[in-house]
Short mmCIF file of C-alpha atoms and ligand atoms in Angstrom, two decimals:
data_model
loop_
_atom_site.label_atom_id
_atom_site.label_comp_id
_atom_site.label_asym_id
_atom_site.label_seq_id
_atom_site.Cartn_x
_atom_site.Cartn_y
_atom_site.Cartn_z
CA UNK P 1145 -0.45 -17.22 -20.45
CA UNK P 1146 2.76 -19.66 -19.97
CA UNK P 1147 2.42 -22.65 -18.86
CA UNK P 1148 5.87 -23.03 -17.94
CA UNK P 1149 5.96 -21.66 -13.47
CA UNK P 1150 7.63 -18.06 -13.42
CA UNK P 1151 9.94 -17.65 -10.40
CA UNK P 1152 10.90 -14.12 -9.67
CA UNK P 1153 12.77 -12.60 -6.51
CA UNK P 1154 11.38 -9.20 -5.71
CA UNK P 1155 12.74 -6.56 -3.94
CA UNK P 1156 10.91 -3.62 -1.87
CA UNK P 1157 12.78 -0.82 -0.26
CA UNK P 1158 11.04 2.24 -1.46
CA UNK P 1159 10.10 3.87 2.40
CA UNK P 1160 10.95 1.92 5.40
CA UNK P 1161 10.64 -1.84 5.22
CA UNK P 1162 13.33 -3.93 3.00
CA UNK P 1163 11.71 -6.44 1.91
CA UNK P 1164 12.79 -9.47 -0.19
CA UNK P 1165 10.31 -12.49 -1.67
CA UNK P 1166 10.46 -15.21 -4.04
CA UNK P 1167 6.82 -15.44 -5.70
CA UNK P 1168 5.85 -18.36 -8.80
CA UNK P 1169 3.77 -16.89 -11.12
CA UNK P 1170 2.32 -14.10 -9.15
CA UNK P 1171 0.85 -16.07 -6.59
CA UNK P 1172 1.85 -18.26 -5.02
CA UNK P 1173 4.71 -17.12 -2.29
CA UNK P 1174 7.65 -19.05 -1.49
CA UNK P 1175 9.23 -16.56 0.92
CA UNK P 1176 8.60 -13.37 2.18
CA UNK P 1177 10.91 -11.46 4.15
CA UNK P 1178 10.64 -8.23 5.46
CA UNK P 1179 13.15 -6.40 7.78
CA UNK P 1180 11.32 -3.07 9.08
CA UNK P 1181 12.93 -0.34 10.39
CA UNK P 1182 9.51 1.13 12.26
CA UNK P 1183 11.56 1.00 15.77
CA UNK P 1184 14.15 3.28 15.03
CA UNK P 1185 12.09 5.61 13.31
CA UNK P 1186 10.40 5.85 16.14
CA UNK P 1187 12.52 7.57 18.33
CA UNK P 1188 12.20 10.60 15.51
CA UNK P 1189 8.16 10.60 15.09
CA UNK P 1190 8.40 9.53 11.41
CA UNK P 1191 10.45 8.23 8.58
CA UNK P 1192 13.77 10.22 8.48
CA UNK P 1193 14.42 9.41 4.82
CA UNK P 1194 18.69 9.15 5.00
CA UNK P 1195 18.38 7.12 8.14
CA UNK P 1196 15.74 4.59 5.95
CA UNK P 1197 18.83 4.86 3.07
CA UNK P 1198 21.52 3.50 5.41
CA UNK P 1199 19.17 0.98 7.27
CA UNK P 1200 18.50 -0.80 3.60
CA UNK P 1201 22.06 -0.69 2.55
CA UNK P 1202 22.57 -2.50 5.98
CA UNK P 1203 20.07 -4.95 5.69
CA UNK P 1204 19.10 -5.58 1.90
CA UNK P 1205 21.89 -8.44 1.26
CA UNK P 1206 20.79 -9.98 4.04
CA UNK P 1207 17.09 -9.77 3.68
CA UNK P 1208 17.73 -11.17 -0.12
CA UNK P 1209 19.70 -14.20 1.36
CA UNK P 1210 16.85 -15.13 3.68
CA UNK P 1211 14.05 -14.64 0.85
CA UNK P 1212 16.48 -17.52 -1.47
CA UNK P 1213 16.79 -19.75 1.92
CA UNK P 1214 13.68 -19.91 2.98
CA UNK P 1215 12.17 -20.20 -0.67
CA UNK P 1216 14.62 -23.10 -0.97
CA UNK P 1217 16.14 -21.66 -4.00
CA UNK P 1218 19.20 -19.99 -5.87
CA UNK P 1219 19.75 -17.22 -7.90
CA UNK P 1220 20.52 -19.89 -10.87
CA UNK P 1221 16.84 -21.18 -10.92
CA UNK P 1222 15.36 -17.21 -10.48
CA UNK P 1223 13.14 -16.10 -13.64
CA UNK P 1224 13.72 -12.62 -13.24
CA UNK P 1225 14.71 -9.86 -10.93
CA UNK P 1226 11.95 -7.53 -10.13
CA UNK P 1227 12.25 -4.38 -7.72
CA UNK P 1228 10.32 -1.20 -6.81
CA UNK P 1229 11.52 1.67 -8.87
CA UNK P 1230 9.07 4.35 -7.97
CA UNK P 1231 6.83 6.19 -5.96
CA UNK P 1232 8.87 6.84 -2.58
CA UNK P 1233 11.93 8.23 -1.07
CA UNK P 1234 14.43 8.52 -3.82
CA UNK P 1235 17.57 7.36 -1.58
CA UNK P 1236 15.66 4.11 -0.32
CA UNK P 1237 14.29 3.19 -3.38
CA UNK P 1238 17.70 3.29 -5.02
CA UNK P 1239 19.50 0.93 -3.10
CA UNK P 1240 16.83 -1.69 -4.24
CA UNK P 1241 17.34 -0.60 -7.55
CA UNK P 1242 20.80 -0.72 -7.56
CA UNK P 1243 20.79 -4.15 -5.82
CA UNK P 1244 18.32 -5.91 -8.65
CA UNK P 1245 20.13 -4.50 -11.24
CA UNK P 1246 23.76 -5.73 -10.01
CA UNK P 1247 22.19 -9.30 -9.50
CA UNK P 1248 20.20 -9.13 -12.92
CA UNK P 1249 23.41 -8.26 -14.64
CA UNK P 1250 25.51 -11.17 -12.69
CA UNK P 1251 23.42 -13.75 -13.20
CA UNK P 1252 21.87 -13.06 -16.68
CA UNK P 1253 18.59 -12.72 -15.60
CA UNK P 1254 15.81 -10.47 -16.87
CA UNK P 1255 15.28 -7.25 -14.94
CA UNK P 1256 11.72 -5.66 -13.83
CA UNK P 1257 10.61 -2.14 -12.17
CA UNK P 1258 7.63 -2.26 -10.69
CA UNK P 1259 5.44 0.65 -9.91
CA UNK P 1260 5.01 0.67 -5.66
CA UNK P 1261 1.18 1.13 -6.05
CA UNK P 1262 0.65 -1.42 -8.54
CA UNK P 1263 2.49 -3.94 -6.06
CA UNK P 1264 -0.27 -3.06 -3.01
CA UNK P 1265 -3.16 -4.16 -5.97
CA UNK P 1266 -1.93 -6.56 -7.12
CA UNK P 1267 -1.22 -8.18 -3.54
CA UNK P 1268 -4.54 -8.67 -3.27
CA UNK P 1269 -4.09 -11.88 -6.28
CA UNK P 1270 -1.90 -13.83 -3.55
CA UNK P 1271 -4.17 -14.85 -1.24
CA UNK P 1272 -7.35 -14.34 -3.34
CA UNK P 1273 -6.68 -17.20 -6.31
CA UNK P 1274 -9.38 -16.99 -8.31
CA UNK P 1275 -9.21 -12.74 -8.52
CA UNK P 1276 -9.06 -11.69 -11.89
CA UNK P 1277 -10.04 -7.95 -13.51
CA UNK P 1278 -11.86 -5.96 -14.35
CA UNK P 1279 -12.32 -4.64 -10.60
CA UNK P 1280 -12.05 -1.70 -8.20
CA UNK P 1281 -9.62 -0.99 -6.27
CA UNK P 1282 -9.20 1.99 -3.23
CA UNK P 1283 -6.18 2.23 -2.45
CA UNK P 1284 -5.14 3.86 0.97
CA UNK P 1285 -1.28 3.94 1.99
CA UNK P 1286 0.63 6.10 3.88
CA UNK P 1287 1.44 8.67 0.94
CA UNK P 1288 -1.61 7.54 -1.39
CA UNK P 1289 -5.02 7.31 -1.65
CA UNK P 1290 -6.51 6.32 -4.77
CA UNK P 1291 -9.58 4.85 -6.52
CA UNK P 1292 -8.99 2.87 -9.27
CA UNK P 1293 -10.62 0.78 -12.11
CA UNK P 1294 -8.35 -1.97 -12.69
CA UNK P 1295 -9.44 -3.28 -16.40
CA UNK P 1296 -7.01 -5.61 -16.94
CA UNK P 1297 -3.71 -7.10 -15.58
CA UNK P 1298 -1.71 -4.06 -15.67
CA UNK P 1299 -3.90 -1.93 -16.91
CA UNK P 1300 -5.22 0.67 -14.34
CA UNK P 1301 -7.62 3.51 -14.73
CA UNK P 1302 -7.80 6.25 -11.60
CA UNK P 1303 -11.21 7.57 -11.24
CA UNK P 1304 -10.05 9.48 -8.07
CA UNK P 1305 -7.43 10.43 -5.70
CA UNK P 1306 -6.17 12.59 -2.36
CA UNK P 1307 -6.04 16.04 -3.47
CA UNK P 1308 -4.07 16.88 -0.35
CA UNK P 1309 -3.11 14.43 2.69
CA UNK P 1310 -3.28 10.68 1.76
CA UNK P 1311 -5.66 8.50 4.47
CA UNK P 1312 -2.64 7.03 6.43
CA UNK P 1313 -0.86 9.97 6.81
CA UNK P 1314 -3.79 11.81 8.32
CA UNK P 1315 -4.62 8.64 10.86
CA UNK P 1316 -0.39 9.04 11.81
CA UNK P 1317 -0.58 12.84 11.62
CA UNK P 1318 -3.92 12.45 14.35
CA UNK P 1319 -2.79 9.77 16.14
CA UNK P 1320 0.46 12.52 16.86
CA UNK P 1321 -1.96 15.30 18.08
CA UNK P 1322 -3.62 12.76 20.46
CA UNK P 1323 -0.54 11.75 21.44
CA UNK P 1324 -0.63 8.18 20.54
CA UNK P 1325 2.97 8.07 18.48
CA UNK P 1326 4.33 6.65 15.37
CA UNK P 1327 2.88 4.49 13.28
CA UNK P 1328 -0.30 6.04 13.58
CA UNK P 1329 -2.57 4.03 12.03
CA UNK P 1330 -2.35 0.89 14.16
CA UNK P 1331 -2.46 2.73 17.26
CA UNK P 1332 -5.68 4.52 16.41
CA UNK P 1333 -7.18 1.38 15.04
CA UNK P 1334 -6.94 -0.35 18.44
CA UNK P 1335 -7.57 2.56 20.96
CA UNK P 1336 -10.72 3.51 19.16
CA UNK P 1337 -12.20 -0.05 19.95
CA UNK P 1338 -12.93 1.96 23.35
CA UNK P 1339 -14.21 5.26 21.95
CA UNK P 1340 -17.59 6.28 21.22
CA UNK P 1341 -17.60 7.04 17.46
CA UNK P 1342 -20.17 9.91 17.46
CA UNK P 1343 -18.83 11.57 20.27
CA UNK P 1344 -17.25 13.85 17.49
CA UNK P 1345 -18.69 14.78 14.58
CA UNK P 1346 -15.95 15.83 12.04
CA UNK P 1347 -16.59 16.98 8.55
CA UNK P 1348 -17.06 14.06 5.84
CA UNK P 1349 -15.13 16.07 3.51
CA UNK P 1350 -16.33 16.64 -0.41
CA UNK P 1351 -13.93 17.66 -3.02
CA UNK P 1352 -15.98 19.69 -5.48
CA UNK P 1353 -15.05 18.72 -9.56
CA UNK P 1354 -14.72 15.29 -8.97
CA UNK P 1355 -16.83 12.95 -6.95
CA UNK P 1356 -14.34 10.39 -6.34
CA UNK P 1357 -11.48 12.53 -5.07
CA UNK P 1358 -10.60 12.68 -1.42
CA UNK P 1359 -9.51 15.17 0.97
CA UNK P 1360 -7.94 14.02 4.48
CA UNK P 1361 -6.12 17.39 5.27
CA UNK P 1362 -9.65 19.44 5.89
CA UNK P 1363 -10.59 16.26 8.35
CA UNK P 1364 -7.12 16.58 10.41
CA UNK P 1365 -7.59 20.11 10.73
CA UNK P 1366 -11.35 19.90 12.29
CA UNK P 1367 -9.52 17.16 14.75
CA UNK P 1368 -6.66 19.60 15.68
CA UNK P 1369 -9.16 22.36 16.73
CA UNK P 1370 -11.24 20.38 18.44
CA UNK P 1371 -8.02 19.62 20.40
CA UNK P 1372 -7.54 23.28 20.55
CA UNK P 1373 -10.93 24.32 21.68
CA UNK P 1374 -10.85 21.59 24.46
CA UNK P 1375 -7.26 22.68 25.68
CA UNK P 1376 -8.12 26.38 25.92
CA UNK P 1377 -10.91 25.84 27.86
CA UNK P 1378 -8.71 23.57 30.16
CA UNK P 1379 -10.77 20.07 29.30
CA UNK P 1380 -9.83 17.00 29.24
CA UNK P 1381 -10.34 15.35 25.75
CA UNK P 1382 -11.07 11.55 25.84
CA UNK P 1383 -8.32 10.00 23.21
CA UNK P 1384 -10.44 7.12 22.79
CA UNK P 1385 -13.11 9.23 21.45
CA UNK P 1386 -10.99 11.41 19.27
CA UNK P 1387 -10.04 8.06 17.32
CA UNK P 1388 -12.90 6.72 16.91
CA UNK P 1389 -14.71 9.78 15.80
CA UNK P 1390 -12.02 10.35 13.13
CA UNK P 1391 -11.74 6.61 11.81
CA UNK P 1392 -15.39 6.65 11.71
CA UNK P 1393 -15.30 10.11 9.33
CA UNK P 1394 -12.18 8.54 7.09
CA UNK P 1395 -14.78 5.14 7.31
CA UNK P 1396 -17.79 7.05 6.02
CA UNK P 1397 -15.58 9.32 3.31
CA UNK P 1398 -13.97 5.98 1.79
CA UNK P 1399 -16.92 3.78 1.70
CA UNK P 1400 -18.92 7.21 0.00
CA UNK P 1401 -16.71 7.59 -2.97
CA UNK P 1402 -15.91 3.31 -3.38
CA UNK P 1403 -20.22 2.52 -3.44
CA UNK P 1404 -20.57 5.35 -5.70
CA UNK P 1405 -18.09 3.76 -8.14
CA UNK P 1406 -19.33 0.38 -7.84
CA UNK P 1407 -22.96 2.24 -8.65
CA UNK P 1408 -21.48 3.76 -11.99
CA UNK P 1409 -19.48 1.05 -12.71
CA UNK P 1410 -21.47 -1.40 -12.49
CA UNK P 1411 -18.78 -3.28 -11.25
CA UNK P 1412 -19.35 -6.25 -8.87
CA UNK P 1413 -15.95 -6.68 -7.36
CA UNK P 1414 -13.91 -4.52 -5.25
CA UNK P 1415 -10.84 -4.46 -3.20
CA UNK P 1416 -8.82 -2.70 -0.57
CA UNK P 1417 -4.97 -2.33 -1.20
CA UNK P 1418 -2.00 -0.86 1.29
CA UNK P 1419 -1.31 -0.07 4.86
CA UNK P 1420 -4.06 1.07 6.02
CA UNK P 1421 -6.79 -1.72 4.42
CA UNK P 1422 -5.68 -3.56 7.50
CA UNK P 1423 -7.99 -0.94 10.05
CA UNK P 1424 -10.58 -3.42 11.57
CA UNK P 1425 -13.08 -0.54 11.29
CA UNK P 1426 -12.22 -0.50 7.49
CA UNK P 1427 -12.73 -3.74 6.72
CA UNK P 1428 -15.58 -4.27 9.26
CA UNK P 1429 -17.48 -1.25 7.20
CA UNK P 1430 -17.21 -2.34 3.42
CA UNK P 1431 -17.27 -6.22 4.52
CA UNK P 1432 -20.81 -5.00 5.50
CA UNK P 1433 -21.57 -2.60 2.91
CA UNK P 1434 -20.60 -5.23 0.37
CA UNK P 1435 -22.57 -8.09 1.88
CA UNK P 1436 -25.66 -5.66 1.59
CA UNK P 1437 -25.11 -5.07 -2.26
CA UNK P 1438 -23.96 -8.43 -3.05
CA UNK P 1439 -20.66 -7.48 -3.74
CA UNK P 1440 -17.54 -9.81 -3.93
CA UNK P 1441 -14.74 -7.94 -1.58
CA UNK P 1442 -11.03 -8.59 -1.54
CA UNK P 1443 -9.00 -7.68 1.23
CA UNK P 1444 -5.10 -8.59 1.61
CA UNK P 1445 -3.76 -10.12 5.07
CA UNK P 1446 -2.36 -7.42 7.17
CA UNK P 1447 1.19 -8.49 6.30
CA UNK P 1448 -0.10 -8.03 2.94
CA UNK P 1449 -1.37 -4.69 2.98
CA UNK P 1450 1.81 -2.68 4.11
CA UNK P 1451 4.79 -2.88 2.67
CA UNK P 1452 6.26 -6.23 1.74
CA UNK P 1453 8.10 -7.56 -1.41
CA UNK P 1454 5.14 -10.35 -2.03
CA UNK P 1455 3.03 -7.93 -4.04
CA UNK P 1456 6.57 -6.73 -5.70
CA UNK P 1457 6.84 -10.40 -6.96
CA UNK P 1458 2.91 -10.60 -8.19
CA UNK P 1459 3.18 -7.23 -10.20
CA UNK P 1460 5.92 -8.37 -11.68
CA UNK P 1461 4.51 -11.85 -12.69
CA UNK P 1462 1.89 -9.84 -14.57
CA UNK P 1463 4.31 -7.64 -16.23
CA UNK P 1464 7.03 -10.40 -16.97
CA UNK P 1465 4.27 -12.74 -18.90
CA UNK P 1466 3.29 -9.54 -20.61
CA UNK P 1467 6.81 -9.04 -22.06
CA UNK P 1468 8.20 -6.33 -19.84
CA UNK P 1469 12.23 -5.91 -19.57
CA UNK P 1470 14.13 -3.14 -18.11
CA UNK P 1471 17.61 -1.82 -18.84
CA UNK P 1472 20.21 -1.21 -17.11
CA UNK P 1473 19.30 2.65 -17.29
CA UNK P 1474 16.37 1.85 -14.61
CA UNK P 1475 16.64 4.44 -12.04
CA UNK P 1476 14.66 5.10 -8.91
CA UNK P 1477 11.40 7.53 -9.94
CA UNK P 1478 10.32 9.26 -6.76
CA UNK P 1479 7.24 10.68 -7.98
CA UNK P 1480 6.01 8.14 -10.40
CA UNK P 1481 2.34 8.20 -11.02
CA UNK P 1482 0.17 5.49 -11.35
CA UNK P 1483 -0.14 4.69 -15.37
CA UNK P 1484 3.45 5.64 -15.92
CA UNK P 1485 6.00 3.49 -17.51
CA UNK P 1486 9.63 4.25 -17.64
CA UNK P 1487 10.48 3.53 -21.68
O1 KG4 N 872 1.26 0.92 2.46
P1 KG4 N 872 2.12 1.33 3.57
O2 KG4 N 872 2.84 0.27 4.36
O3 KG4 N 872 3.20 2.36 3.13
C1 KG4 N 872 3.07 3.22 2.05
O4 KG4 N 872 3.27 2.78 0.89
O5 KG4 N 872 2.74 4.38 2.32
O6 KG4 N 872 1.19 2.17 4.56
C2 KG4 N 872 1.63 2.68 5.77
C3 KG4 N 872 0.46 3.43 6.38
C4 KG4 N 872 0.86 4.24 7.62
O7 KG4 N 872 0.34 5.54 7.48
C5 KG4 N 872 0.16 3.49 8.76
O8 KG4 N 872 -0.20 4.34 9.83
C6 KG4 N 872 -1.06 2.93 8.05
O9 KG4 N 872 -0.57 2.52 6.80
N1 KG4 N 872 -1.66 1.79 8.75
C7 KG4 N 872 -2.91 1.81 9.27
C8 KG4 N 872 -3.08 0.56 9.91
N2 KG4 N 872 -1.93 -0.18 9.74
C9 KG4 N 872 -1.08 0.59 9.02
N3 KG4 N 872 -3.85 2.76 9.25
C10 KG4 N 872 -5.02 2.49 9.88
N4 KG4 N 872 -5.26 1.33 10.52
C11 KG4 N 872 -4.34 0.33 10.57
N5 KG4 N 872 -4.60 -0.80 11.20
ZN1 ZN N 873 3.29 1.10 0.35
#
């Protein structure tokens, strides 16, 4: 590694937060600025992807300004440009793209995609200094669930994944059917601290072929009938109850397919990565779990774990160091998978 401190100035705008940071080498953040749209979205029950286009195009130079102010720097003493090309809406994720690559090409600076995913692990080597791979990782995002052997710095390995609904769409996609709103996650996280987690017992889904792989979609279904079965027969359904019962299945599935990995592995670190790695019950459940194998768990801060340009900055460290340039052909990949590199 250099010896020489790497300052890059990431940006994030690949779903509804645009996000700017300035990061030296990889962790240690400088600013971190992230201007989220969740309000406005809302009103509609979700992201409405050209609404999250316009809101970044609004916001972006601003966000970008505040990131150099409040880092105390210029674009003259930036290292590199890095920004999230890929996965996520294609419109949002091109007005960060388009953005780094206009500064990179002012200012003479070297220009780096980053792959979203990648950014959520690698924020957890911010805040957790002496991280280092091999480990695992699960990570468990609003459009992605995966399990994943990191071997090295930039080197990922997915042992398993969602086959259907990722883990925070199914907590926002619940917390709509109990009528708790959008963002989801958050909202089912604190109202469940009143439920009774076994009042419900819904299905700890298996994916047969693969013993990592998740499926979310079966567990939202069981929750929507229940609703079903409860409103046909004119009951009231406790909400509380409902959440709780659910985060407690998603709880159960994710610690499952992580402690079997760590038994195969071998491996004696793990981490959580993305939005929802901030649920208490989450953290609560493999801080134990961990604790009772002797297992060294990494979890980011919540500002961490959702979308933020921090983990933009990190990934990009690691790739920077490692030689990695982009052209100005990088375009915005909506469906990148984990692994891939645009050439
Ligand atoms: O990583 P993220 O910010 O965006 C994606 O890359 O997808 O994750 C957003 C997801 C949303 O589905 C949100 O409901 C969920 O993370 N989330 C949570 C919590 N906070 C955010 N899910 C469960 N418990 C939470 N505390
Ligand atoms: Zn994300």
């Amino acid at each position: 590694m250099e010896n020489k401190e790497v300052k890059i100035l990431a940006i994030e705008s690949s779903c509804d937060e645009t996000a700017a940071a300035v990061v030296v080498n990889g962790r240690k953040v400088l600013s971190n600025v992230i201007a989220s749209q969740i309000d406005l979205h809302t009103l509609y029950g979700g992201v409405v992807p050209e609404i999250a286009s316009r809101k970044h195009i609004e916001n972006i130079n601003y966000v970008i300004d505040k990131a150099l102010k409040d880092a105390d720097t210029t674009l003259d003493d930036i290292d590199a440009v890095a920004v999230t090309y890929g996965p996520g809406l294609v419109g949002a994720l091109l007005v960060g793209v388009a953005e780094a690559k206009a500064i990179a090409f002012a200012k003479n600076k070297p220009l780096i995609g980053v792959h979203h995913i990648e950014g959520h692990i690698c924020a957890n080597y911010v805040e957790n200094t002496e991280l280092e791979p091999p480990f695992l990782c699960l990570i468990v995002s609003g459009g992605h669930t995966h399990l994943v052997m990191v071997e090295d710095y930039c080197q990922y390995k997915i042992l398993g994944k969602s086959r259907d609904d990722a883990a925070g769409e199914a907590f926002d996609k619940v917390a709509r059917a109990i009528g708790l709103g959008y963002p989801g996650g958050p909202k089912i996280d604190k109202v469940s601290v009143e439920g009774n987690p076994t009042a419900f017992d819904f299905p700890r889904a298996k994916v047969t072929g693969s013993e990592y792989d998740f499926s979310f979609s079966g567990m939202k279904s069981a929750v929507l009938n229940e609703l079903n079965a409860h409103k046909m027969k004119g009951e009231e359904i406790n909400q509380a109850d409902v959440a709780a019962s659910f985060q407690a299945a998603v709880v159960d599935t994710l610690i499952a397919r992580a402690m079997k990995a760590v038994e195969e592995t071998g491996m004696k670190k793990i981490a959580l990565a993305g939005g929802v790695a901030s649920n208490t019950a989450i953290r609560k459940a493999f801080t134990e779990e961990c604790t009772k194998r002797g297992i060294d768990f990494y979890y980011p801060s919540p500002i961490l774990c959702t979308d933020n340009a921090v983990m933009i900055g990190s990934a990009a460290y690691f790739e920077y160091i490692k030689g990695t340039r982009h052209g100005w052909d990088l375009n915005a990949i909506p469906n990148l998978k984990l692994g891939e590199k645009y050439e």
